Structures are given as structure tokens and as C-alpha cells.
Amino acid sequence: MGIRYNKIENKNKREIVLLKSFPCKYGKCKFCNYIEDNSTDEVEINRVNFETLEEVTGEFGALEVINSGSVFELTEKTLEKIREIVHEKNIKLLYFEIYYGYKNRLNEIREFFKGTEIRFRMGMETFDNEFRINSYGKNFKVGVAELEELSKKLYSVCLLICVKGQTKEMIEKDIELGLKNFESVTINIFINNGTEVERDEELVRWFVDKYAYLQDDARVELLIDNKDLGVFEQ
Ligand code: SF4
């Protein structure tokens, strides 16, 4: 059972939907279990998504779509339905997720939703290239040029923190670079999920103690529990 619709009312008010999509094209991140929600059955995908999107009221003028993958893995019909709802409910701001490999295709989405502001979020997980590639299995390197490019193209990045092998210094650096380069950061404290990546309880204690104030920072979305957005499949 899961919950696919919610309202975020503390900061950055918006409605949020967890939609179903085709399998994540990358699919190799070592900590990722959410791709279990992916499907290859287009009819089923659209059925679930249309039903979920029915709940959107447009009350905040902002809608976030997450889909256990990238916006590019949603079906054409789902994208069209989102566009319909955006117009019907007068939504001015849309949030979507992307994987690094799609960074040069963002204009396609902007074009499709012309007239609506689009904010893209990407799972950076960490700015430490070696850790991202080797420990998280996210196969891309971000150098100075890429960081500059991404800071222009994306609204925010997600950081995954408090896992075994990470150090306090790495987390401090990640938060610093995230806030320096992006308008917003989403910080996920990792929760064991049956994958090979493991949570480090000592780092969690240290982080919560040191960074609790981030809860009040409008630029930071702090997910202490991965169900904090109120949408999940399980
Ligand atoms: S890109 Fe996202 S959905 Fe795909 S495997 Fe990685 S974390 Fe999971």
C-alpha cells in the first residue's frame, strides 16, 4: 500500500505526487530501491497516474512530480495529463526530477510546459566524485565546469548523507557546496532499505545535533525520514 498524493505546507508550499513510470534508464545506484515502483505496463502506469493526478487541486499554484526516476521516464500520456491539469488548475510552478544523463534535454520539458516555470531537481548525492561513483554507484563526475553548468540548469540537488564510509567533513562540504551553488537543497538522511548501502547512526546523531537549525532554512528541505514528503510506495 502506498500514498501517492500529499501537500507540503511548511515551506515552499506545494502539492506533491508520486507517479509511476517506465524503469529508470540508469537503474544502477547502489542505494536505490524505489525503482521497484517502475513498470513496463503503460496502461497500468497511466491508470495509476491519472487516478493520482485527479487529486491535485492547484491550491498553491505549485506541483511537484516525483516518479522513482526522471521526468523523461513518464509516459507521453501522463505528461499530457499533467499539462492539462496545469492549465485547468492554474498551476504556475512545476518541479520534476532528472538524472544527470538527461541534463542536456531539459529544454524539451520546458518547451512542453511552455508558460509554466519548471524547477529541476537532481540526485547529486555528494559532491565527492569518488564517493558518488564508488560507494553510491552514480556514474558521473562533476568538475568545475559541470558544476557551473548544473548550477544554471537546476533548481536544486539532493544530497544523501549519514552512510557508512562517509565522514563528517564530507557532509559539511556537501552542504556548503549545495547551498553555494543551488537555490535549494534536499538533504536525505539515509535509512537502511535492504540495499548494500548502510546507515551510520553515529553520523546521524552528529548531524541532527549540528544541523538541526537547517529545519528553519527556507532553502533546505531536510528529510530525516524518507517518508517525510508524505508520499511513498511500500
Ligand atoms: S537514477 Fe534515481 S531512480 Fe535511477 S537508480 Fe539512481 S537513484 Fe534510482
XYZ file of C-alpha atoms and ligand atoms in Angstrom:
242
model
C 0.000 0.000 0.000
C 1.221 3.494 -0.639
C 0.309 7.126 -0.643
C 0.810 8.980 -3.879
C -0.557 12.419 -3.135
C 0.285 14.918 -0.420
C 0.507 18.610 0.382
C 3.683 20.202 1.684
C 2.646 23.101 3.849
C 5.624 24.095 5.951
C 7.969 25.803 3.498
C 7.816 26.023 -0.247
C 4.124 25.192 -0.254
C 3.139 22.772 -2.971
C 1.212 19.667 -3.800
C 3.287 16.566 -4.473
C 2.503 13.432 -6.426
C 4.455 10.211 -6.663
C 3.766 8.918 -10.166
C 4.568 5.598 -11.738
C 6.944 5.459 -14.672
C 8.938 3.266 -17.024
C 12.114 1.852 -15.468
C 14.831 4.342 -14.608
C 17.196 4.310 -17.598
C 20.216 4.294 -15.357
C 18.999 1.987 -12.645
C 22.359 1.236 -11.025
C 22.520 3.445 -7.959
C 23.571 1.214 -5.092
C 21.231 2.770 -2.532
C 18.157 2.829 -4.728
C 15.174 0.645 -4.037
C 12.492 2.983 -5.256
C 12.791 1.748 -8.828
C 10.721 -1.186 -7.571
C 7.795 1.109 -8.311
C 8.747 1.253 -12.014
C 6.675 -0.649 -14.545
C 6.720 -1.514 -18.240
C 2.944 -1.709 -18.441
C 1.946 1.576 -19.983
C -1.758 1.069 -19.384
C -1.195 0.391 -15.706
C 1.193 3.352 -15.412
C -1.374 5.711 -16.889
C -4.195 4.280 -14.816
C -2.309 4.859 -11.563
C -1.083 8.292 -12.624
C -4.426 9.598 -13.851
C -6.038 8.499 -10.628
C -3.317 10.217 -8.580
C -3.430 13.411 -10.622
C -7.185 13.625 -10.067
C -6.407 14.682 -6.511
C -4.474 17.791 -7.486
C -6.398 20.942 -6.611
C -3.906 23.630 -7.652
C -4.413 25.415 -4.350
C -0.776 26.515 -4.010
C -0.180 27.062 -7.723
C 2.766 24.677 -7.388
C 3.038 20.976 -8.082
C 5.955 18.623 -7.581
C 6.079 15.413 -9.578
C 8.364 12.635 -8.460
C 8.453 9.280 -10.168
C 11.233 6.983 -8.942
C 13.271 8.003 -11.959
C 13.394 11.032 -14.228
C 10.603 13.080 -15.765
C 11.752 11.629 -19.104
C 10.592 8.191 -17.989
C 6.984 9.257 -17.576
C 4.663 8.215 -20.401
C 3.611 10.714 -23.026
C 0.015 10.369 -21.875
C 0.975 11.139 -18.281
C 2.887 14.239 -19.371
C -0.110 15.383 -21.366
C -2.371 14.814 -18.376
C -0.052 16.876 -16.176
C -0.160 19.661 -18.739
C -3.938 19.522 -18.830
C -4.116 19.829 -15.054
C -1.574 22.645 -15.021
C -3.864 24.639 -17.285
C -7.104 23.638 -15.615
C -5.902 24.325 -12.076
C -3.820 27.337 -12.897
C -0.506 25.867 -11.739
C 2.394 28.241 -12.250
C 5.263 26.163 -10.964
C 6.238 22.562 -11.608
C 9.017 20.549 -10.021
C 10.487 17.492 -11.752
C 13.341 15.102 -11.095
C 16.119 14.258 -13.505
C 19.162 12.034 -13.634
C 22.463 13.593 -14.703
C 22.334 11.893 -18.109
C 19.322 13.993 -19.080
C 20.867 17.351 -18.268
C 21.060 18.384 -21.915
C 17.390 17.669 -22.600
C 15.751 19.961 -20.063
C 14.584 22.363 -22.750
C 12.293 19.614 -24.112
C 10.326 19.688 -20.878
C 10.397 23.469 -20.690
C 9.063 23.581 -24.241
C 6.334 21.031 -23.489
C 5.144 23.055 -20.485
C 5.648 26.458 -22.051
C 4.380 29.254 -19.846
C 4.933 27.299 -16.631
C 8.052 27.719 -14.533
C 9.928 24.417 -14.283
C 12.292 23.629 -11.451
C 14.509 20.593 -11.870
C 15.969 18.598 -9.025
C 18.795 16.110 -9.437
C 20.275 13.475 -7.192
C 23.839 14.700 -6.758
C 24.055 12.687 -3.501
C 27.517 14.098 -2.767
C 29.985 16.467 -4.396
C 32.749 13.962 -3.679
C 33.158 12.347 -7.109
C 34.913 9.264 -5.874
C 32.312 8.558 -3.195
C 29.439 9.200 -5.591
C 30.852 6.826 -8.166
C 32.273 4.072 -5.974
C 30.011 3.999 -2.934
C 26.757 5.213 -4.439
C 27.174 3.746 -7.934
C 26.218 7.033 -9.562
C 28.382 7.070 -12.567
C 29.141 10.713 -13.278
C 31.892 13.114 -12.400
C 31.219 16.719 -11.605
C 34.176 19.018 -12.158
C 34.264 22.795 -12.024
C 32.711 23.228 -15.472
C 29.912 20.714 -14.845
C 29.111 22.270 -11.514
C 28.767 25.643 -13.109
C 26.549 24.211 -15.826
C 24.332 22.380 -13.336
C 24.029 25.380 -11.071
C 22.486 27.244 -14.003
C 20.224 24.441 -15.175
C 18.927 23.026 -11.916
C 16.954 24.483 -9.103
C 18.166 22.046 -6.505
C 20.135 18.906 -5.772
C 19.500 16.063 -3.381
C 22.218 15.004 -1.004
C 22.314 11.580 0.590
C 24.038 11.644 3.935
C 24.967 9.612 7.010
C 26.062 6.389 5.367
C 28.958 4.155 6.395
C 32.193 5.300 4.832
C 31.208 8.943 4.747
C 32.980 11.408 7.018
C 31.743 14.479 8.845
C 33.994 16.614 6.676
C 32.382 15.236 3.533
C 28.910 16.039 4.808
C 29.928 19.556 5.845
C 31.442 20.143 2.435
C 28.375 18.760 0.657
C 26.018 21.063 2.500
C 28.289 24.023 1.933
C 28.640 23.381 -1.812
C 24.954 22.593 -2.218
C 23.884 25.880 -0.691
C 26.572 27.809 -2.501
C 25.685 26.550 -5.963
C 21.950 25.914 -5.918
C 18.860 27.763 -4.873
C 17.765 24.873 -2.751
C 18.999 21.526 -1.441
C 17.164 18.456 -0.296
C 19.072 16.564 2.359
C 18.146 12.923 2.803
C 19.361 11.102 5.852
C 19.779 7.561 4.626
C 17.535 4.862 6.030
C 18.514 1.217 5.596
C 16.446 -0.223 2.788
C 17.848 -3.642 2.039
C 20.466 -2.368 -0.391
C 24.202 -2.647 0.221
C 24.463 0.947 1.441
C 24.342 1.216 5.221
C 23.271 3.979 7.554
C 25.811 5.277 10.070
C 23.992 6.013 13.342
C 26.869 7.973 14.790
C 26.854 10.334 11.824
C 23.081 10.726 12.177
C 23.438 11.759 15.830
C 26.210 14.193 14.962
C 24.279 15.640 12.025
C 20.988 16.137 13.857
C 22.809 17.838 16.681
C 24.879 20.128 14.499
C 22.434 20.911 11.714
C 19.004 20.937 13.358
C 18.815 24.653 12.527
C 18.564 23.793 8.848
C 14.934 22.883 9.506
C 14.284 26.628 9.614
C 16.271 27.471 6.495
C 13.859 28.147 3.635
C 16.378 26.821 1.107
C 16.723 23.452 2.779
C 14.392 20.506 2.714
C 15.527 18.144 5.395
C 14.224 14.610 5.140
C 15.021 12.844 8.358
C 12.653 10.065 7.435
C 12.304 9.181 3.766
C 8.551 9.310 4.228
C 8.754 12.965 5.267
C 7.329 14.113 1.944
C 4.279 12.065 2.748
C 4.322 10.051 -0.482
C 5.701 6.539 -0.664
C 5.091 3.076 -2.019
C 5.845 0.084 0.109
S 18.963 7.470 -11.113
Fe 17.456 7.642 -9.425
S 15.863 6.116 -9.840
Fe 17.625 5.633 -11.153
S 18.770 4.086 -9.977
Fe 19.640 6.091 -9.478
S 18.560 6.810 -7.641
Fe 17.359 5.106 -8.537
